XYZ file of C-alpha atoms in Angstrom:
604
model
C 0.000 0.000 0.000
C 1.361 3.524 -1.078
C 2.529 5.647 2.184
C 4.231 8.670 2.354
C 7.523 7.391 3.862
C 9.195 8.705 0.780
C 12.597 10.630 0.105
C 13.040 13.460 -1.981
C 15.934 14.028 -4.574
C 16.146 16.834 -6.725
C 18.055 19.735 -8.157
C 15.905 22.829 -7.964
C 14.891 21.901 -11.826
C 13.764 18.390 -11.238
C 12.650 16.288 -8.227
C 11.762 12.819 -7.660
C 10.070 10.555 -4.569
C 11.847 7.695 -3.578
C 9.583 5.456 -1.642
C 10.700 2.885 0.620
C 11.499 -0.366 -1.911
C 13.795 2.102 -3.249
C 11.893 2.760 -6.235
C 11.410 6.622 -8.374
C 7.192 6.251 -7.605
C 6.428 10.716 -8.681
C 8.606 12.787 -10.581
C 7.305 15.274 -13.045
C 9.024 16.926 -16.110
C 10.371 18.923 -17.425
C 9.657 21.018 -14.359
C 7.808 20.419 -10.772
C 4.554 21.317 -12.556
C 4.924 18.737 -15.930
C 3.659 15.680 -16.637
C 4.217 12.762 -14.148
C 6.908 10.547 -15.830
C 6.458 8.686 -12.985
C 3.256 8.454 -11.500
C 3.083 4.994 -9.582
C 2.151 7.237 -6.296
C -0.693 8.307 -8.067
C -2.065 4.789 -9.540
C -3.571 3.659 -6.808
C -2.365 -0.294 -5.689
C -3.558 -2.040 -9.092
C -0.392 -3.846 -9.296
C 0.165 -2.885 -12.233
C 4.355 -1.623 -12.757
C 3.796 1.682 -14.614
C 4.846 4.868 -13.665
C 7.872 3.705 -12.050
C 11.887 3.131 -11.979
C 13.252 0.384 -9.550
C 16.032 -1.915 -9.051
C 14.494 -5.337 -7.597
C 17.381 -7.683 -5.987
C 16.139 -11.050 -6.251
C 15.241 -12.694 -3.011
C 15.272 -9.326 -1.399
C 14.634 -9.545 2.228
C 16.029 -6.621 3.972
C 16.307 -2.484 2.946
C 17.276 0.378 4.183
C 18.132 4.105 3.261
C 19.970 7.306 4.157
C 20.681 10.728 2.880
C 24.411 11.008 2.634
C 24.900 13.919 5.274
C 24.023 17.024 4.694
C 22.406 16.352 1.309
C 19.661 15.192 -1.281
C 21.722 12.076 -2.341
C 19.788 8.893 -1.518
C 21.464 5.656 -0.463
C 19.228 2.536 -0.418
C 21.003 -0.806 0.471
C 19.085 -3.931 -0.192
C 20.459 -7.167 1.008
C 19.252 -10.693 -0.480
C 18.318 -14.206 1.524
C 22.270 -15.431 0.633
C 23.711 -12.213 1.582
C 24.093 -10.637 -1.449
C 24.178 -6.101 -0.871
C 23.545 -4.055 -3.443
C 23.886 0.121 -3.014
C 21.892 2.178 -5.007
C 22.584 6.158 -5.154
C 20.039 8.366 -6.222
C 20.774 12.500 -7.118
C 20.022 15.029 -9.459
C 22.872 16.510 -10.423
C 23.742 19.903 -9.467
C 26.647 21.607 -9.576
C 28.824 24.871 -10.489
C 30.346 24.236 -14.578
C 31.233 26.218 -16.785
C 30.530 29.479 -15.046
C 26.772 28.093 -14.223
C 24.599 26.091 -12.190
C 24.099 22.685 -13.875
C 20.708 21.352 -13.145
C 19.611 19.375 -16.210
C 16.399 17.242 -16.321
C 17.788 14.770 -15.264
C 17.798 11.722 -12.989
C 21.036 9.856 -12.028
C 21.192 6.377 -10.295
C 24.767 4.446 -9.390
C 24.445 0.942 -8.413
C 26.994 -1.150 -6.901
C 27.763 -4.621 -5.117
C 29.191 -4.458 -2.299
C 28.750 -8.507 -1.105
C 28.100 -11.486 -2.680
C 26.749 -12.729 -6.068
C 23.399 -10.216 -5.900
C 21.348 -10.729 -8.739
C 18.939 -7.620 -10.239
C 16.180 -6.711 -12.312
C 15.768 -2.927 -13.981
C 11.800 -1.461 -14.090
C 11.977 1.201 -15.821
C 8.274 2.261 -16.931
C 7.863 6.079 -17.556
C 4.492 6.778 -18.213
C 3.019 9.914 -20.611
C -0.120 12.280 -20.580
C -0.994 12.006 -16.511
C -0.909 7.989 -16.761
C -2.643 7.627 -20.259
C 0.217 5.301 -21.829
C 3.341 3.968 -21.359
C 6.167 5.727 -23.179
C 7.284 4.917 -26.379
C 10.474 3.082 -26.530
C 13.708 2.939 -28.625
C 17.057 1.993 -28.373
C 20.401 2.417 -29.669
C 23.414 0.553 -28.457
C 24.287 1.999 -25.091
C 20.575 3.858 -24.447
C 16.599 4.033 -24.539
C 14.659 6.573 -25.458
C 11.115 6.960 -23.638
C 9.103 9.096 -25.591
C 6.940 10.609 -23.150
C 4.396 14.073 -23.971
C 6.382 16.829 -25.340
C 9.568 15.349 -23.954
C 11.620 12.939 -25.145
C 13.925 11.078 -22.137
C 17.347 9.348 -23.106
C 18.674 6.937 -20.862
C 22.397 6.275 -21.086
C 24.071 3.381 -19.287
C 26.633 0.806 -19.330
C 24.296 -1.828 -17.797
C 23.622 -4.187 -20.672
C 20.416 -2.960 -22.911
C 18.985 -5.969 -23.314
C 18.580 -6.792 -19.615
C 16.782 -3.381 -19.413
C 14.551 -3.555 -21.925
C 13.519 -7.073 -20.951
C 13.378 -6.630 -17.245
C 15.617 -9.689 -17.100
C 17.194 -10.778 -13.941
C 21.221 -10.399 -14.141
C 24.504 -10.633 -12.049
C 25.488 -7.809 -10.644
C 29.566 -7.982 -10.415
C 30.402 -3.934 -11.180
C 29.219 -0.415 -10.608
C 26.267 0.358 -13.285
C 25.790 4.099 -13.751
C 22.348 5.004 -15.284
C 21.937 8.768 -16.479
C 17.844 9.548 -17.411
C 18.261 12.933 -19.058
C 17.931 15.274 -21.863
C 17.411 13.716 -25.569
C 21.177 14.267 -26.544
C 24.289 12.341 -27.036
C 25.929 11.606 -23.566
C 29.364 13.524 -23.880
C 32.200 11.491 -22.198
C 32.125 7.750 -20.490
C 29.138 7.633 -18.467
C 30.949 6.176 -15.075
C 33.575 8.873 -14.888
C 30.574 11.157 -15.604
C 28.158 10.209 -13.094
C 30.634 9.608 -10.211
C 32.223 13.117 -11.053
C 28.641 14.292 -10.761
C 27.827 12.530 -7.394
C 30.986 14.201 -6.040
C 30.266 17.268 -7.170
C 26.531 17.169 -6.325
C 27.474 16.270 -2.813
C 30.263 18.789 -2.250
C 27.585 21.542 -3.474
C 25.053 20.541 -0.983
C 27.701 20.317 2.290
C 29.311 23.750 1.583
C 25.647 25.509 1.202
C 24.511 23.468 4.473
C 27.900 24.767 5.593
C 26.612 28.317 4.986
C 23.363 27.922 7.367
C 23.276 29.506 10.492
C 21.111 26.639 12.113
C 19.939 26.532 16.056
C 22.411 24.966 17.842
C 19.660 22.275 19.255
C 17.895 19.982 16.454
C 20.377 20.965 13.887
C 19.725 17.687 11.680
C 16.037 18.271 11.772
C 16.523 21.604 10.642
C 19.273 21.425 7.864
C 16.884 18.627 6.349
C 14.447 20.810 6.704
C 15.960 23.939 4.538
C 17.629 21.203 1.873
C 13.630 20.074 1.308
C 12.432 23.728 1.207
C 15.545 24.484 -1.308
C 14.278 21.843 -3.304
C 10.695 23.246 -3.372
C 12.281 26.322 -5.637
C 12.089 26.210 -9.491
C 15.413 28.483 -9.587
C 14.917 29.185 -13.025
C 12.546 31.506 -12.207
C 12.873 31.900 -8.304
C 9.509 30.817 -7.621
C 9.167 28.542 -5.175
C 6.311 25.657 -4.715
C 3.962 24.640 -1.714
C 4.777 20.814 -2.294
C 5.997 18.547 -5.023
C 2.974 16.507 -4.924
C -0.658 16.962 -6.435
C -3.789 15.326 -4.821
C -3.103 13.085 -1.982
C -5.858 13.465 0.075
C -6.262 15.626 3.301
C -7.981 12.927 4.887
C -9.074 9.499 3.354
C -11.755 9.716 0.905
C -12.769 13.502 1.200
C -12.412 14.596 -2.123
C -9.940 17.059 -0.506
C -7.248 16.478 -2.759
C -5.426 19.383 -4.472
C -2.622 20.063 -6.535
C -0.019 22.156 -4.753
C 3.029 22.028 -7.979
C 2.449 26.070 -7.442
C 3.867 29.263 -6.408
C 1.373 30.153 -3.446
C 2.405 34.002 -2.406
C 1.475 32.935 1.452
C 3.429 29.618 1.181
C 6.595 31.431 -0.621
C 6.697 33.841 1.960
C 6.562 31.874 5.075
C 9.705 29.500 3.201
C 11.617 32.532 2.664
C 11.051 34.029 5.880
C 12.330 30.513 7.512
C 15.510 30.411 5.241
C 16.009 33.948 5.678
C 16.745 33.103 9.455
C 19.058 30.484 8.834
C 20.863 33.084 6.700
C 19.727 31.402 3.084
C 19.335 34.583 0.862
C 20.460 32.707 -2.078
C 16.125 31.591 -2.041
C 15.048 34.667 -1.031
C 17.272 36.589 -4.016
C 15.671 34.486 -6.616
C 12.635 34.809 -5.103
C 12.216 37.998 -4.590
C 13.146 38.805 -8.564
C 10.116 36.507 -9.306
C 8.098 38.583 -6.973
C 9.094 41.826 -8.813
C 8.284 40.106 -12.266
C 4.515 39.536 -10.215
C 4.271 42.945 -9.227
C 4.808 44.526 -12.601
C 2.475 42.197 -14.281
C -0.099 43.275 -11.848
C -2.996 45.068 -13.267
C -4.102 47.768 -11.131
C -1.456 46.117 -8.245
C -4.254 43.234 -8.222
C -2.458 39.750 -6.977
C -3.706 36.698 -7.707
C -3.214 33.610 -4.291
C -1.109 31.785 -6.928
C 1.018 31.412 -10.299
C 2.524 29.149 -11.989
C 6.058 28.507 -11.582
C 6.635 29.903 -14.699
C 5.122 32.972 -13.411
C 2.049 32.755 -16.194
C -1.836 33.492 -14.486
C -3.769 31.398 -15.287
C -3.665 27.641 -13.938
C -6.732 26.070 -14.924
C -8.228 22.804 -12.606
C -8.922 19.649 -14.148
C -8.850 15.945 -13.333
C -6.753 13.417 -15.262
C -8.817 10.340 -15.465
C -6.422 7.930 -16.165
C -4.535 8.208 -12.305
C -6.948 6.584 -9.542
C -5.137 8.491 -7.150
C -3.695 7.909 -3.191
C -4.641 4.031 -1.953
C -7.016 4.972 -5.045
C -8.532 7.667 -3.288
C -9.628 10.222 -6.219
C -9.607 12.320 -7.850
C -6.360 13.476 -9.201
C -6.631 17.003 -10.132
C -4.450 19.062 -12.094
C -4.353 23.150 -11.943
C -5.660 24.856 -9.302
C -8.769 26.983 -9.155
C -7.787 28.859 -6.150
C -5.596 31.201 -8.612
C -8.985 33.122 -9.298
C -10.260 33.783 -5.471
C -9.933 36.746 -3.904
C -7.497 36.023 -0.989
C -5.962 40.046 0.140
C -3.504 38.259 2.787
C -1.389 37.804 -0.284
C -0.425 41.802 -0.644
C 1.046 41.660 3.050
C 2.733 38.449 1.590
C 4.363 40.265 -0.619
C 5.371 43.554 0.561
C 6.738 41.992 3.880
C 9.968 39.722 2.365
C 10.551 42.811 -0.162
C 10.924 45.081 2.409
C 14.420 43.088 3.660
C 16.068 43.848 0.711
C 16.089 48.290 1.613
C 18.108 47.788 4.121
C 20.058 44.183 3.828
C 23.665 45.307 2.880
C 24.530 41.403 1.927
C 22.381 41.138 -0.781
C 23.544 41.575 -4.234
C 20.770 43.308 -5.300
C 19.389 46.166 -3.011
C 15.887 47.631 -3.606
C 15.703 51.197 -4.992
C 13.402 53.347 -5.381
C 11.803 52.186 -8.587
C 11.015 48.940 -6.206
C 9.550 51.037 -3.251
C 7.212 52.633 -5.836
C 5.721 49.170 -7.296
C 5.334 47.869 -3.655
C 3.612 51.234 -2.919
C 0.739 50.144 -5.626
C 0.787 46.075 -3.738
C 0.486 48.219 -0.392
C -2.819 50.244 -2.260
C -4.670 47.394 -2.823
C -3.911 45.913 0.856
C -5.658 49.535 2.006
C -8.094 49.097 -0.233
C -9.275 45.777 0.499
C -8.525 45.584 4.273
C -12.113 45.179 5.203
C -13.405 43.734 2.300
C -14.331 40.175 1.843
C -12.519 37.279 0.857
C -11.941 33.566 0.240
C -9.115 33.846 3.403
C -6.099 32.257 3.982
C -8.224 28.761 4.233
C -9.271 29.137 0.314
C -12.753 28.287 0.927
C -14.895 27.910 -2.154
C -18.709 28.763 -1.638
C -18.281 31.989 1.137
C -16.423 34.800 1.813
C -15.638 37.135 5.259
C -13.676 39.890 6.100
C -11.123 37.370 7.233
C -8.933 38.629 10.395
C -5.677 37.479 9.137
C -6.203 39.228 5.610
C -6.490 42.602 7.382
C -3.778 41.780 9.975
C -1.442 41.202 6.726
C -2.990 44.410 5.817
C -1.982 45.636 8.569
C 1.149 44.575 7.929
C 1.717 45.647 4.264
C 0.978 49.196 5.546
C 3.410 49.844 8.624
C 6.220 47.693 6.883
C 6.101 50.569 4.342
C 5.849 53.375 6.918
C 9.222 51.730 7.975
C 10.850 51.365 4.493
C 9.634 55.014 3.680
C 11.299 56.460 7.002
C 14.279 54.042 6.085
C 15.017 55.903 2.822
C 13.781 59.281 3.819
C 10.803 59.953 2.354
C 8.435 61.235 5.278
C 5.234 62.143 3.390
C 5.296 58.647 2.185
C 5.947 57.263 5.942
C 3.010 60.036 7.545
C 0.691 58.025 5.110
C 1.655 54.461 5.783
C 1.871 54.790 9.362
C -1.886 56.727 9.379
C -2.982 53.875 6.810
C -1.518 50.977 9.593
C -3.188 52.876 12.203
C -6.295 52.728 10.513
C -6.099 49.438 9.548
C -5.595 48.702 13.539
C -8.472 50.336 14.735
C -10.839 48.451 12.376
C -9.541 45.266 13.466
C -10.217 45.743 16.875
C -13.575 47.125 16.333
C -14.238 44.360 13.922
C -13.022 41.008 14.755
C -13.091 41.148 18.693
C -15.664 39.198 20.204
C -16.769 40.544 23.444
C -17.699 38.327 26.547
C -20.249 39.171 29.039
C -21.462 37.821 32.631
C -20.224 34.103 33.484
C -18.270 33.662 30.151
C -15.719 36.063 31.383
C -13.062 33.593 32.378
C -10.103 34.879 29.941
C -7.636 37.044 32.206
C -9.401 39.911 31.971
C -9.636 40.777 28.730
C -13.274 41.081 28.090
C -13.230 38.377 25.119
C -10.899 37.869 22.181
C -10.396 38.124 18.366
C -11.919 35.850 16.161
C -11.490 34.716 12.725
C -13.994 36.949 10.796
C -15.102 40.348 11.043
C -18.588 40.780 13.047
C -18.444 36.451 13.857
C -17.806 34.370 16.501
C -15.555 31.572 14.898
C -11.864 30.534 15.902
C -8.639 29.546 13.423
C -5.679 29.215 14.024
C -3.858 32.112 11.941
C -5.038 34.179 14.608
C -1.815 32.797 16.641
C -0.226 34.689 13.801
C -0.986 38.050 15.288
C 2.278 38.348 17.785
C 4.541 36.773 14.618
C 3.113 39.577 12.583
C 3.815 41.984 15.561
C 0.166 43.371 15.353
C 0.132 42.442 19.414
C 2.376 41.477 21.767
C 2.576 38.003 23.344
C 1.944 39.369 26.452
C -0.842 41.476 25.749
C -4.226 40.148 27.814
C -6.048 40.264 24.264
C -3.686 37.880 22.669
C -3.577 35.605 25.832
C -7.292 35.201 25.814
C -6.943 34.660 22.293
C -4.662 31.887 23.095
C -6.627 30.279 25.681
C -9.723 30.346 23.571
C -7.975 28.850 19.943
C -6.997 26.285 21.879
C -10.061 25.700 23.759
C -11.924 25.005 20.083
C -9.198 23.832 18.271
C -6.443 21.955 19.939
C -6.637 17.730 19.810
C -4.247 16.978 22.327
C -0.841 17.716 21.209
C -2.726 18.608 17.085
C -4.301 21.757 16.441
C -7.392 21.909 13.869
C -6.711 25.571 11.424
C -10.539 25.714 12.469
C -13.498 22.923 13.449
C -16.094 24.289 11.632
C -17.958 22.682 8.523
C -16.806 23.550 5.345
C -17.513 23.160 1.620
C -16.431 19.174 2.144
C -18.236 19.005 5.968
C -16.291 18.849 9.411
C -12.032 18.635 8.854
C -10.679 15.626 9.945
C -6.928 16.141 9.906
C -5.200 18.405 12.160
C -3.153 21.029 10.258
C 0.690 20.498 10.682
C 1.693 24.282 10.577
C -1.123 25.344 13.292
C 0.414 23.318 15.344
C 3.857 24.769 14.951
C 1.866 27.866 14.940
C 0.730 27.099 18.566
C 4.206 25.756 20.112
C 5.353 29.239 18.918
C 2.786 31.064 20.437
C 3.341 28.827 23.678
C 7.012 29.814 23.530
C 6.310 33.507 23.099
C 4.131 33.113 25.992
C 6.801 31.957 28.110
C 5.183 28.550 28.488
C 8.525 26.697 27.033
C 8.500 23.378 28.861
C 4.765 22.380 26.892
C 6.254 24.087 24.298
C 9.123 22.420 23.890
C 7.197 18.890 24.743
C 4.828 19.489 21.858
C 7.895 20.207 19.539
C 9.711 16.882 20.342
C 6.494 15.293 20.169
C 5.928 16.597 16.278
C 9.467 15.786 15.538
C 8.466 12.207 16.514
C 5.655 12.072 13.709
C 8.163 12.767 10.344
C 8.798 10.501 7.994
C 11.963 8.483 7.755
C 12.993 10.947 5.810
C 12.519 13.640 8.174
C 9.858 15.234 6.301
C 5.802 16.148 6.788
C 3.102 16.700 4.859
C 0.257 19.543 5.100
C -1.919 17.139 7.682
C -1.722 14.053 10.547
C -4.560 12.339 11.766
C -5.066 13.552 14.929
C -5.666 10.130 16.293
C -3.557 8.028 14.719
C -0.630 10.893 13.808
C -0.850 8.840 10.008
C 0.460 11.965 7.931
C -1.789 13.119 4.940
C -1.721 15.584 2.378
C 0.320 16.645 0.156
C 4.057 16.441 0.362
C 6.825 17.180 1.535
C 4.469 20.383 2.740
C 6.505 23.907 2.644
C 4.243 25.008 5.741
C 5.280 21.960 7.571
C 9.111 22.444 7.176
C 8.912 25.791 7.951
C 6.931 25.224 11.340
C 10.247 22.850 11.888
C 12.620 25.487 11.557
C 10.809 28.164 13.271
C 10.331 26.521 16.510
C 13.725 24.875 16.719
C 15.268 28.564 16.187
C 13.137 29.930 19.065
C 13.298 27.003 21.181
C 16.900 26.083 20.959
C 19.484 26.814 23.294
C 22.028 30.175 21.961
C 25.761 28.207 20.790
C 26.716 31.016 23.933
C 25.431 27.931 26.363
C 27.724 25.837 24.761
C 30.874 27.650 24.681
């Protein structure tokens, strides 16, 4: 049965999920967003081997897998009844050449015996048109080409063809390099090649880990953590993706099953806020020249929730028939209609990580004034639309409020530019910011705080709390957001009755719920990953540290082998579901380890 104890590889062009018989089960090209070459995640458990790329040992009876430290490179060992070990090294290559990055489409797999006579079999099964067909097939004397929808892959190896194309058990007694790439002569001998690539692959990933000022507790949970969010960035164009994954379900059989292969403004900017604190402004650089490319495609300074990677609008929702889906759990859907809603948290999204670059003196590219002038227009339409309905942060389908956390982004938007406008000197610009975030302030807590009265008055003293919506009386959990944002402080009675009361309705034991109201698919049945990170943070900030810290470990203790989540967990059973490996998630990770780790001064 598929699981999501899988193992990312990539390259920041391509990725791949490695699940745990070792075998390439999703990986889309030519980008995160193209057609599933391999789709086997996706085809339910028919049986059927499509979709896929494995290396079966023959009388396999033991596996096991590790990242080589402080990188993407997968190791899987699988050991046979006799004894026989075979070691099989999975990477996309990456690496500095020829004055450039090289990140080719392209998947690279080194397999070796280490002990005994092991005997293996090569599935290779790339798939075309979201699990329509196989790929066509043909072959020359050292490779196969897999003609798959607008892309043609050429594998190159020195394993013998014939076994390949047969799927024929053979003797493994030497190192087999196999190269799945671009539709071009392979220049040089492919085992040089590939291990020069492996080398080089790994030394680029340990010198940018090197560059990471991690938390001096959890540092391995964390420097997995930013390699998986690296990953999650097409670099081509700096955007960067909520997970690599379309449609595995929230929760079993809910229909909740979206495709996330997309730029989300809210996801991008809570990745490059993470990074940013472990000192990664390699992501945020890129990204924030995608952002600008958004901004000045904006009509009006109207953002859309979501773009392609490619930047382009429109990203239109379909199903593809042909994949059953997770554990066959349909349907698999393609595009994303959320790119239409109306969602105005994304203008604080944007104007908040663009306001770094006025005053960061390490980053190659400083803003200028041209750039404070096009985030001016983003911060008009988060005035504009600060009490003005939307779909929120949630992306609900059939009804809209004036959603709390949209005007607290607002909010935001509005006194990070009062601060940028002081920053460079331009006062009439920061008088109207600042009077704009005041504003802005004042509506909010006429607007979304709910009022208590008589025996209901058990919250510190603060009279009530903030809710969710405008003029409502429902609880989510963005509204821990509020002290992150700096809209209150932690210790402020409002926000501790807020506290007290989102956990009250929302917390299942150590899980928090983003909100337990019905929705367009009825009651939610998962708890939402970041809310809970959400809530250890707000716990922390709250100087409650030891629960803090206790729910941390205990969150920790639900990843994946891998050390990766996904968007949701069963708050029951802690089974992980939704899509992954979830941005969100990973970012909760490094968040709370960097607030609740003990400062390298302890140490020393």
């Amino acid at each position: 049965m598929s699981s999501l104890e899988l193992w990312p590889i990539g390259n920041c062009q391509v990725s791949g999920l490695i699940d745990e018989s070792g075998a390439i089960v999703w990986g889309c090209v030519p980008r995160v967003d193209g057609d599933p070459t391999f789709c086997a995640l996706l085809r339910g458990d028919d049986g059927q081997d499509a979709g896929t790329w494995r290396f079966e040992l023959e009388e396999q009876v033991s596996i096991s897998q590790h990242y080589m430290r402080n990188t993407p490179i997968l190791v899987t060992r699988l050991e046979d009844v006799h004894g026989g070990v075979v070691e099989v090294i999975d990477f996309c290559p990456r690496f500095q050449r020829s004055g450039r990055t090289y990140r080719p489409v392209a998947y690279a797999r080194i397999v070796r015996p280490v002990h005994g006579s092991p005997r293996i079999k090569v599935v290779l099964t790339p798939m075309s048109g979201y699990g329509a067909q196989l790929a066509h097939i043909t072959h020359g004397s050292n490779h196969i080409r897999y003609l798959v929808e607008r892309n043609t892959l050429r594998l190159t190896t020195d394993a013998p063809i014939g076994y390949v194309l047969d799927e024929r058990y053979f003797r493994l007694e030497r190192p087999m390099h196999f190269f799945l790439g671009p539709d071009e002569p392979f220049a040089g001998n492919v085992q040089h090649e590939l291990e020069t690539m492996c080398q080089l692959t790994e030394a680029y990933w340990a010198n940018w880990v090197r560059g990471l000022a991690t938390p001096m507790d959890w540092q391995d949970a964390v420097i997995r953590a930013a390699i998986t969010l690296k990953l999650c960035q097409h670099e081509e164009t700096g955007a960067i993706v909520a997970a690599l994954t379309t449609s595995i379900p929230e929760a079993p059989n809910t229909q909740r099953n979206w495709d996330y292969r997309y730029c989300w403004i809210r996801d991008a900017y809570y990745t490059v806020q993470a990074l940013n604190h472990l000192g990664a402004l390699d992501v945020l650089e890129k990204y924030l020249a995608y952002l600008r490319n958004i901004v000045d495609d904006a009509e009006g300074g109207a953002i859309q929730p979501l773009y392609a990677v490619s930047g382009a609008k429109e990203i239109i929702e379909w199903e593809a028939k042909d994949l059953c889906g997770y554990r066959g759990m349909g349907p698999v859907r393609v595009g994303n209609a959320a790119y239409y809603q109306v969602q105005n948290d994304c203008y604080g999204q944007i104007v908040l990580p663009s306001i770094q670059a006025f005053s960061d003196r390490r980053l190659l590219r400083m803003a200028n004034m041209d750039d404070f002038e096009s985030l001016e227009e983003v911060g008009e339409m988060a005035w504009k639309t600060h009490d003005q309905p939307d779909a929120g942060l949630w992306e609900l389908r059939t009804r809209t409020a004036v959603h709390t956390y949209s005007s607290v982004m607002s909010w935001a938007a509005c006194d990070r530019l009062a601060n940028a406008a002081q920053h460079l000197g331009l006062e009439d610009r920061h008088k109207l910011w600042r009077e704009r975030a005041d504003t802005i302030r004042r509506n909010i807590d006429e607007g979304a705080w709910y009022k208590l009265e008589g025996p209901d008055l058990d919250d510190g003293g603060a009279g009530g709390y903030y809710v969710a919506s405008f003029g409502g009386d429902q609880l989510d959990a963005s509204l821990l957001q509020m002290v992150e944002l700096r809209f209150v402080h932690a210790a402020d009675p409002r926000f501790q009755s807020t506290l007290q009361a989102v956990q009250k309705s929302l917390r299942r034991g150590e899980h928090m719920l983003r909100y337990a109201n019905e929705d367009d698919f009825g009651l939610p049945e998962t708890a939402f990953n970041i809310c809970t990170f959400w809530l250890i943070e707000a716990l922390h900030r709250s100087g409650q540290d030891e629960e803090a810290r206790r729910l941390f470990e205990a969150m920790l203790g639900h990843r994946t082998k891998s050390g990766l989540l996904s968007e949701d967990m069963d708050f029951e059973t802690s089974e992980l579901w939704g899509n992954f490996p979830q941005t969100y998630s990973l970012v909760g990770i490094i968040n709370c380890a960097g607030q609740l780790s003990r400062s390298w001064r302890d140490w020393r």
